[in-house]
Short mmCIF file of C-alpha atoms in Angstrom, two decimals:
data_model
loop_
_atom_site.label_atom_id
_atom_site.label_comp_id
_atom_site.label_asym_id
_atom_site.label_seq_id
_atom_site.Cartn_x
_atom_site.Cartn_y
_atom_site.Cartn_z
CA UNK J 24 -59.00 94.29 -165.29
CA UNK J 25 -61.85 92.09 -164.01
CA UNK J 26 -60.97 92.48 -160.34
CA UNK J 27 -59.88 96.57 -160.65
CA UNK J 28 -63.48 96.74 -162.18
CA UNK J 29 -64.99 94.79 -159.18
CA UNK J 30 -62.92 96.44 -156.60
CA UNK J 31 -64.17 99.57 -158.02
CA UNK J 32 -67.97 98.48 -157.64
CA UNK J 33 -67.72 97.75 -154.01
CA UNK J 34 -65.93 100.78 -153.82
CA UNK J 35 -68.97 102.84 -154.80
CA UNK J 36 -71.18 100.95 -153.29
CA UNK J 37 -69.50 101.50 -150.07
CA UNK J 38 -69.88 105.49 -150.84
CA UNK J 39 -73.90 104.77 -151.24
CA UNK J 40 -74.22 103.00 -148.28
CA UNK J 41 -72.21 105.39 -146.33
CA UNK J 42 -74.00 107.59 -147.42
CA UNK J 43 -77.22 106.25 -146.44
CA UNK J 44 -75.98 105.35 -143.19
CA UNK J 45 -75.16 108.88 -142.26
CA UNK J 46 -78.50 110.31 -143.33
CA UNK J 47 -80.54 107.57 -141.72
CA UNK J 48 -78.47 108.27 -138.81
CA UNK J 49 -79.42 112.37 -138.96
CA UNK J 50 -83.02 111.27 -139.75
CA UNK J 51 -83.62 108.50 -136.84
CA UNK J 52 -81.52 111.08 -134.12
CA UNK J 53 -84.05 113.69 -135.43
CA UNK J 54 -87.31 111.35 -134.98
CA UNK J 55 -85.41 110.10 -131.45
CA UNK J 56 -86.04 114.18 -130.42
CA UNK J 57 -89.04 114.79 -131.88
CA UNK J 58 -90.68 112.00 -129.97
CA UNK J 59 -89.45 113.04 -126.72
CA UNK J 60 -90.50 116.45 -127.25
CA UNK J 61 -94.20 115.63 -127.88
CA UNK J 62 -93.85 112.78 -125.23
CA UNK J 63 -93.95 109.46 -127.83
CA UNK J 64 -93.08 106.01 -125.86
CA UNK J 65 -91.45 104.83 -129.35
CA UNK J 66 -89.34 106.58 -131.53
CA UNK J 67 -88.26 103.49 -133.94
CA UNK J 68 -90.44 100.26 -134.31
CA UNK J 69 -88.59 96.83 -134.93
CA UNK J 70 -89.19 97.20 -138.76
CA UNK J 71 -86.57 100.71 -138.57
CA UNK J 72 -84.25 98.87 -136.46
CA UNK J 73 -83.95 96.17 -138.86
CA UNK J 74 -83.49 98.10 -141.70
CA UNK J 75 -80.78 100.34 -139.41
CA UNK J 76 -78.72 97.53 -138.52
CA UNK J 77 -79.28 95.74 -142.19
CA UNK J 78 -77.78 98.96 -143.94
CA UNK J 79 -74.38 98.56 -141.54
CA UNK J 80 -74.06 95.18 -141.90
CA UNK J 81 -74.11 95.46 -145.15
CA UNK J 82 -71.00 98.31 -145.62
CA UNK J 83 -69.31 96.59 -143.07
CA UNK J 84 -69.33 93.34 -145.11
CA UNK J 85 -68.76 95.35 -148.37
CA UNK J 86 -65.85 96.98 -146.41
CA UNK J 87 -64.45 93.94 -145.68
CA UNK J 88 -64.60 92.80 -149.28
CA UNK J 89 -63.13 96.22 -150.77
CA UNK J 90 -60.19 95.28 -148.77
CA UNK J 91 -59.64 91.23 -148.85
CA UNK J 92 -59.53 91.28 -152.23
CA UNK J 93 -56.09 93.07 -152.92
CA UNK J 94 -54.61 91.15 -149.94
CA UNK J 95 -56.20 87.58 -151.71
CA UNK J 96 -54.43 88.68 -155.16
CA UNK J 97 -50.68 90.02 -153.36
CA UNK J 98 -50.89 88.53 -149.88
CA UNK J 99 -48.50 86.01 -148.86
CA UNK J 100 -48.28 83.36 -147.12
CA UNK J 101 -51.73 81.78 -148.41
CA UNK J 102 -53.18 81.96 -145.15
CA UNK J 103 -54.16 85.69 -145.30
CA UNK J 104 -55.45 84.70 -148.59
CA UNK J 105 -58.19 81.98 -147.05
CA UNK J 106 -58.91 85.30 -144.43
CA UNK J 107 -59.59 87.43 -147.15
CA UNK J 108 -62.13 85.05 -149.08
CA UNK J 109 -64.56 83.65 -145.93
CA UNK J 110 -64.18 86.38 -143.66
CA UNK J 111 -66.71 88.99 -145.51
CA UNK J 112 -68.53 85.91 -146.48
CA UNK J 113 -69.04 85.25 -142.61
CA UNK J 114 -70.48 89.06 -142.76
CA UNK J 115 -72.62 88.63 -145.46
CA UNK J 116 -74.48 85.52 -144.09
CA UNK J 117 -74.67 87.59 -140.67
CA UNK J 118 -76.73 90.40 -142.77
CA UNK J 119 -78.61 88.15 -144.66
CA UNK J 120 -79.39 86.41 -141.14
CA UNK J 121 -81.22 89.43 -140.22
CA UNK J 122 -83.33 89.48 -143.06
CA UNK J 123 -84.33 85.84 -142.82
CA UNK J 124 -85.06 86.58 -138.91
CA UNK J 125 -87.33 89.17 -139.74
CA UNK J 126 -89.49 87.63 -141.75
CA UNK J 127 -89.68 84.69 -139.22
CA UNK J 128 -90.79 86.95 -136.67
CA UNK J 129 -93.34 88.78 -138.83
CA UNK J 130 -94.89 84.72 -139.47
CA UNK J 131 -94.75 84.73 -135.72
CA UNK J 132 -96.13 87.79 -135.24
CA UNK J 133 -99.35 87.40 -138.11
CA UNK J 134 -100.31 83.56 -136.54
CA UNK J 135 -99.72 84.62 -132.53
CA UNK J 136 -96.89 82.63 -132.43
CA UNK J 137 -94.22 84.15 -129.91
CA UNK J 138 -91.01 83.94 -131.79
CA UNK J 139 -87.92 83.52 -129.66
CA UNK J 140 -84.81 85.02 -131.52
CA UNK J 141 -82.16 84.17 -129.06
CA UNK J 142 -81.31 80.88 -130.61
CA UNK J 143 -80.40 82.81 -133.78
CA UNK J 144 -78.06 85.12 -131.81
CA UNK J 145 -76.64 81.43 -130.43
CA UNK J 146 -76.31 80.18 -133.63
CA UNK J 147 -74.51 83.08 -135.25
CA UNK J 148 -72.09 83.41 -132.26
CA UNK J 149 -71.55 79.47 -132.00
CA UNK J 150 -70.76 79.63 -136.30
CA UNK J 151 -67.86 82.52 -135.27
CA UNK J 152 -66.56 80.82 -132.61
CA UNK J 153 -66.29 77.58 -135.19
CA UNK J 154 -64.96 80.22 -138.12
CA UNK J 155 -62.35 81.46 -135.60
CA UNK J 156 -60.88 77.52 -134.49
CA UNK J 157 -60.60 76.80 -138.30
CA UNK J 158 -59.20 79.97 -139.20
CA UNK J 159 -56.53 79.03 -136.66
CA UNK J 160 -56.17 75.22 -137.42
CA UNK J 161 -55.88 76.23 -140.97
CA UNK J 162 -52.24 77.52 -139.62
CA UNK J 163 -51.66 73.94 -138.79
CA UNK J 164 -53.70 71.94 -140.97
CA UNK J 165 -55.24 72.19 -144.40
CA UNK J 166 -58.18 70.33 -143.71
CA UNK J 167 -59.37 73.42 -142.17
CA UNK J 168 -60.21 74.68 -144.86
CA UNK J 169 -62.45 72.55 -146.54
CA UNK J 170 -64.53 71.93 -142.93
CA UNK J 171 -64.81 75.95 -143.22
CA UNK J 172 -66.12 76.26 -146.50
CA UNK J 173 -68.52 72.96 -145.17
CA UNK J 174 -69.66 75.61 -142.45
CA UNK J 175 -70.74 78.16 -144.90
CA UNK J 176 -72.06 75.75 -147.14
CA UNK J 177 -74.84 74.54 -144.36
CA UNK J 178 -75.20 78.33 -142.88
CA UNK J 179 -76.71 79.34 -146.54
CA UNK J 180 -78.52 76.32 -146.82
CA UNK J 181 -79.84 77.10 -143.48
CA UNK J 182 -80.81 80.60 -145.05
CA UNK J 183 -82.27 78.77 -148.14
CA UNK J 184 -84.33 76.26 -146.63
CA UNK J 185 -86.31 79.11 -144.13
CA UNK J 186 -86.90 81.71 -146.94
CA UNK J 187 -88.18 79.29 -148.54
CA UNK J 188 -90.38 77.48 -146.13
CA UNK J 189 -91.49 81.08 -144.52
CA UNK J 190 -92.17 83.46 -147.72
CA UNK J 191 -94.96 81.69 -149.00
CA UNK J 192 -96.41 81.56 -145.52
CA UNK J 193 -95.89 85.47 -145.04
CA UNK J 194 -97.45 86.24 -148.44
CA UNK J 195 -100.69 84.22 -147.72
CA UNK J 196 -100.94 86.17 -144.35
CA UNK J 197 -100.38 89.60 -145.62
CA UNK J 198 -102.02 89.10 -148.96
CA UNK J 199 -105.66 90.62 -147.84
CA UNK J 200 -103.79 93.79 -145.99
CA UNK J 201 -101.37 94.41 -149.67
CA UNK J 202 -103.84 94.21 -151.84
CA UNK J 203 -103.79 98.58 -152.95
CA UNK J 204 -100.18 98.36 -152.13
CA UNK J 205 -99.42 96.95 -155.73
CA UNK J 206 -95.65 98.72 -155.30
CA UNK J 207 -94.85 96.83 -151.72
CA UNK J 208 -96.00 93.77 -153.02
CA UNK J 209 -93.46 94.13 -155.83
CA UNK J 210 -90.58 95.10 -153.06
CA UNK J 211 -91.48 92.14 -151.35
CA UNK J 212 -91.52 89.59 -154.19
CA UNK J 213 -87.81 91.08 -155.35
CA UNK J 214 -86.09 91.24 -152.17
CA UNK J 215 -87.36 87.58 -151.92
CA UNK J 216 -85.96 85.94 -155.16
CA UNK J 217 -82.85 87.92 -154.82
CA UNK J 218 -82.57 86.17 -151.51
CA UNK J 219 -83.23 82.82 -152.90
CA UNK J 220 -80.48 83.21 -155.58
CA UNK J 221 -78.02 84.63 -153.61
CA UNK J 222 -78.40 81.85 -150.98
CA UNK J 223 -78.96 79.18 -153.70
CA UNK J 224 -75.48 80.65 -155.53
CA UNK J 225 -73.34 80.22 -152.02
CA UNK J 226 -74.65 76.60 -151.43
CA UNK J 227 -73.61 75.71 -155.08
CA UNK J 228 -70.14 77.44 -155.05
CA UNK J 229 -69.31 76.39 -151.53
CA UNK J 230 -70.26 72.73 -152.13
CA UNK J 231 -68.18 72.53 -155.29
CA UNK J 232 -65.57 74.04 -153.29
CA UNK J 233 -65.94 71.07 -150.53
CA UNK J 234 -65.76 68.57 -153.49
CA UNK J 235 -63.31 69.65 -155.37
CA UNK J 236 -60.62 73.02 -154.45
CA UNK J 237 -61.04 75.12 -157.43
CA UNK J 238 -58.04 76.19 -159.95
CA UNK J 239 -58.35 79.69 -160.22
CA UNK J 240 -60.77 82.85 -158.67
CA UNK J 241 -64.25 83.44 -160.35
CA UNK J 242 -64.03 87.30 -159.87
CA UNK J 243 -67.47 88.25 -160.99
CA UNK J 244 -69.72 84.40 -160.10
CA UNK J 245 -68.56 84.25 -156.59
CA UNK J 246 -68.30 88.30 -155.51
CA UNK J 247 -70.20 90.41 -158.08
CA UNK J 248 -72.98 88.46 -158.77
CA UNK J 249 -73.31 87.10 -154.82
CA UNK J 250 -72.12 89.85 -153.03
CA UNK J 251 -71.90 93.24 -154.91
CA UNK J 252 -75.17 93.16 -157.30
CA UNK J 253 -77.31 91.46 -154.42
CA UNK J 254 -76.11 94.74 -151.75
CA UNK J 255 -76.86 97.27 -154.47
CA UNK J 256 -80.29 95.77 -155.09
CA UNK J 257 -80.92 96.14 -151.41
CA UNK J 258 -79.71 99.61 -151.16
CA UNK J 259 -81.96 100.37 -154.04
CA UNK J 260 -84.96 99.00 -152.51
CA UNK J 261 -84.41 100.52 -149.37
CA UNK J 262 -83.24 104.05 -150.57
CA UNK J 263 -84.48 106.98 -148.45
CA UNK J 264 -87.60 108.64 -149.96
CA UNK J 265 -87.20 112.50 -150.41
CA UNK J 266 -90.65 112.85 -150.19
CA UNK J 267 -91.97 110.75 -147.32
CA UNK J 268 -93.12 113.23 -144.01
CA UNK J 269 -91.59 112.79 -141.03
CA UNK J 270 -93.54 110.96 -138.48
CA UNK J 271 -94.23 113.40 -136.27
CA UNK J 272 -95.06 115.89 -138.81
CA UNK J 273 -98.17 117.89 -138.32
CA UNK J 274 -99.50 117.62 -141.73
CA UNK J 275 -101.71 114.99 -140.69
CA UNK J 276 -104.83 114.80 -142.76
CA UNK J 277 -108.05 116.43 -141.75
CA UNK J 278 -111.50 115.58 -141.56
CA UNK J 279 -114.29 118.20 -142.93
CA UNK J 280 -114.68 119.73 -139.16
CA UNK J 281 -111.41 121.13 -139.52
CA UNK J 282 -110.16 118.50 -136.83
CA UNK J 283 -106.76 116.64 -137.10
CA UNK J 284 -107.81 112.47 -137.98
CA UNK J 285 -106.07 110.06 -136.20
CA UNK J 286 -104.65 107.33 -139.20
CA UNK J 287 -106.36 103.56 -138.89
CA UNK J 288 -103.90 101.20 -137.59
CA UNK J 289 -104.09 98.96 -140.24
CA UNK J 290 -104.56 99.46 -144.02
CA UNK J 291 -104.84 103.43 -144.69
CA UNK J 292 -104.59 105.46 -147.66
CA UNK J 293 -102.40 107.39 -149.78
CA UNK J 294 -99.45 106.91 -146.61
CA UNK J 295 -99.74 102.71 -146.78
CA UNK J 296 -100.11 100.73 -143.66
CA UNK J 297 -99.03 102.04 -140.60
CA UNK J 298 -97.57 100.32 -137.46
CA UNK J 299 -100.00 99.70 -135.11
CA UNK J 300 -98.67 101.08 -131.63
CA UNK J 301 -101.28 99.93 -129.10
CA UNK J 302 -102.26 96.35 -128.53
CA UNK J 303 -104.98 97.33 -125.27
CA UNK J 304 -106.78 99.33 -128.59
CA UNK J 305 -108.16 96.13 -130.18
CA UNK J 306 -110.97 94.62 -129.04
CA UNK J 307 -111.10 91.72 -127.14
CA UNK J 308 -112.92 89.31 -129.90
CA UNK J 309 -111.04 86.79 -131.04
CA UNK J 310 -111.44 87.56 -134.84
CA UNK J 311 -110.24 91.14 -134.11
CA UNK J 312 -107.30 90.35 -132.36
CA UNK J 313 -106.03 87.97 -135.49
CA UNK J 314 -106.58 91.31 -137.92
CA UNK J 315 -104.61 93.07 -135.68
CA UNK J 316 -101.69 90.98 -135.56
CA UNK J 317 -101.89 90.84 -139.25
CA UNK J 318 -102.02 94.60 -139.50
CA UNK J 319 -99.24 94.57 -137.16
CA UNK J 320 -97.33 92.18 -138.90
CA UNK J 321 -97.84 93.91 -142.62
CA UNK J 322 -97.22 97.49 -140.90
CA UNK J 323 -93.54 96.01 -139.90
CA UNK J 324 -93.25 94.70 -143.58
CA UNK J 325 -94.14 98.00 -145.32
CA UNK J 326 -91.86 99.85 -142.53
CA UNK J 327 -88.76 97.42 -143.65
CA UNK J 328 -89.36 97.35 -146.90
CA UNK J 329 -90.13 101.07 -148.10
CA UNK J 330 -88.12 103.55 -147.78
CA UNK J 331 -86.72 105.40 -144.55
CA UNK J 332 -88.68 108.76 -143.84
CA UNK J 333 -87.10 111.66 -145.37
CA UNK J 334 -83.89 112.92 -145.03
CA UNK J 335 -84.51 116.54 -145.93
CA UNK J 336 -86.80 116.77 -143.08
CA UNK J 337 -83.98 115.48 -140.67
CA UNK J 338 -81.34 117.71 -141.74
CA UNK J 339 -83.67 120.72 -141.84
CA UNK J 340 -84.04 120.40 -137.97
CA UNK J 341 -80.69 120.71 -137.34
#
């Protein structure tokens, strides 16, 4: 009963991210036109793409899950079993990857720091080219599997220790741009301690799987309360808003001439930040320029972290 009832929770959670993915798909492909019909240079900033590729990592690794854990209670021999246990765990830690990189490069981006994110993408494929050797030595030799579990045990701690290290430095920086955005703040704050337990959780259960191989499956501890309640959280926080405007919209607001306002490219009102989209705008005093990175840099936040512009809109236009 305890796995049916957890197979049946990724199960619809798979549905609502599907879901999700299809609309945001609709929306963005909508956006993508709109902007080349009015002549924008960017249809998605880095904060969307994020978010985009977040969502599908997240069904794919839910996916994965939905279908391991059948073959890890009737699979034999016990090899398909190991498979079915690390493999969406591998996934997960990719996804949560993501989120961990952004938030470095938002640091980067608030201090002028240039952050270079291709030794992430080095790391992650050098940590599945090492899952892929044990997976296959694990054929051979059992001692695989505990230098596997090892692996995932340092890639969360990896995860831990830079959440850690780079929240507190992100909330100082974007504290003075998020103070009248009471509701981000919260987002922020959540989506940070769930990341911090769920990394926390995977250093604990792998290490006590290194020390000591454990008798039986912890259903709920190791998938529901790492994996399935951690992805619904996320999909919650980042559920499309039926009520957000499009960005190209032409309800823009309007001044008392009559005449369309441009919005401020930092902190504005009622809509939240907004992404700045021209660097050669700012002025060329020092003092400026560090606002405007910080605007910048709490723009991308408020992108990622609210939700994705609505999806009526999108499927109107088609």
């Amino acid at each position: 009963i305890s796995w049916a009832c957890l197979w049946v929770g990724f199960f619809l959670a798979c549905i609502l991210a599907s879901w999700q993915v299809y609309c945001e798909h609709r929306t963005f492909k909508a956006r993508v036109a709109a902007d080349v019909e009015h002549g924008g240079a960017e249809a998605l900033s880095s904060a969307d793409r994020t978010r985009w590729t977040f969502r599908r990592l997240l069904l794919l690794a839910m996916l994965a899950r939905l279908i391991s854990i059948p073959v890890m209670i009737w699979a034999d021999p016990l090899w398909f079993q190991f498979v079915g246990d690390t493999l969406p765990e591998m996934i997960f830690a990719t996804a949560w990857t993501l989120m961990v990189t952004f938030f470095v490069q938002l640091v980067g981006s608030a201090t002028g720091i240039v952050t270079n994110l291709d030794a992430s993408v080095v790391i992650q494929v050098t940590a599945y080219i090492v899952y892929t050797c044990l997976i296959v030595l694990e054929l051979f030799n059992s001692v695989a599997s505990v230098l596997l579990y090892a692996l995932l045990c340092c890639i969360y701690a990896a995860l831990l220790g830079s959440m850690a290290y780079f929240f507190p430095r992100l909330v100082t920086l974007l504290r003075p741009s998020m103070e009248n955005h009471r509701t981000l703040v919260l987002r922020l704050y959540l989506c940070t301690f769930v990341c911090l337990g769920v990394f926390c959780g995977h250093v604990v259960v792998f290490a006590s799987v290194v020390i000591a191989a454990p008798q039986k499956v912890y259903w709920w501890s190791n998938y529901g309360l790492l994996e399935l309640i951690p992805s619904v959280v996320f999909l919650f926080l980042m559920n499309p808003s039926q009520n957000r405007p499009d960005r190209n919209s032409s309800d823009m607001p309007t001044d008392e001439a009559g005449k369309r306002s441009t919005p401020n490219s930092g902190t504005g009102s009622g809509s939240g930040i907004r992404r700045a989209d021209s660097v050669g705008s700012t002025s060329s005093n020092p003092n400026n320029n560090n606002n405007h990175k910080r605007a910048s840099s709490s723009a991308e936040t408020t992108l990622l972290m609210k939700p994705s512009p609505s999806y009526g809109s999108a499927a109107g236009s088609n």
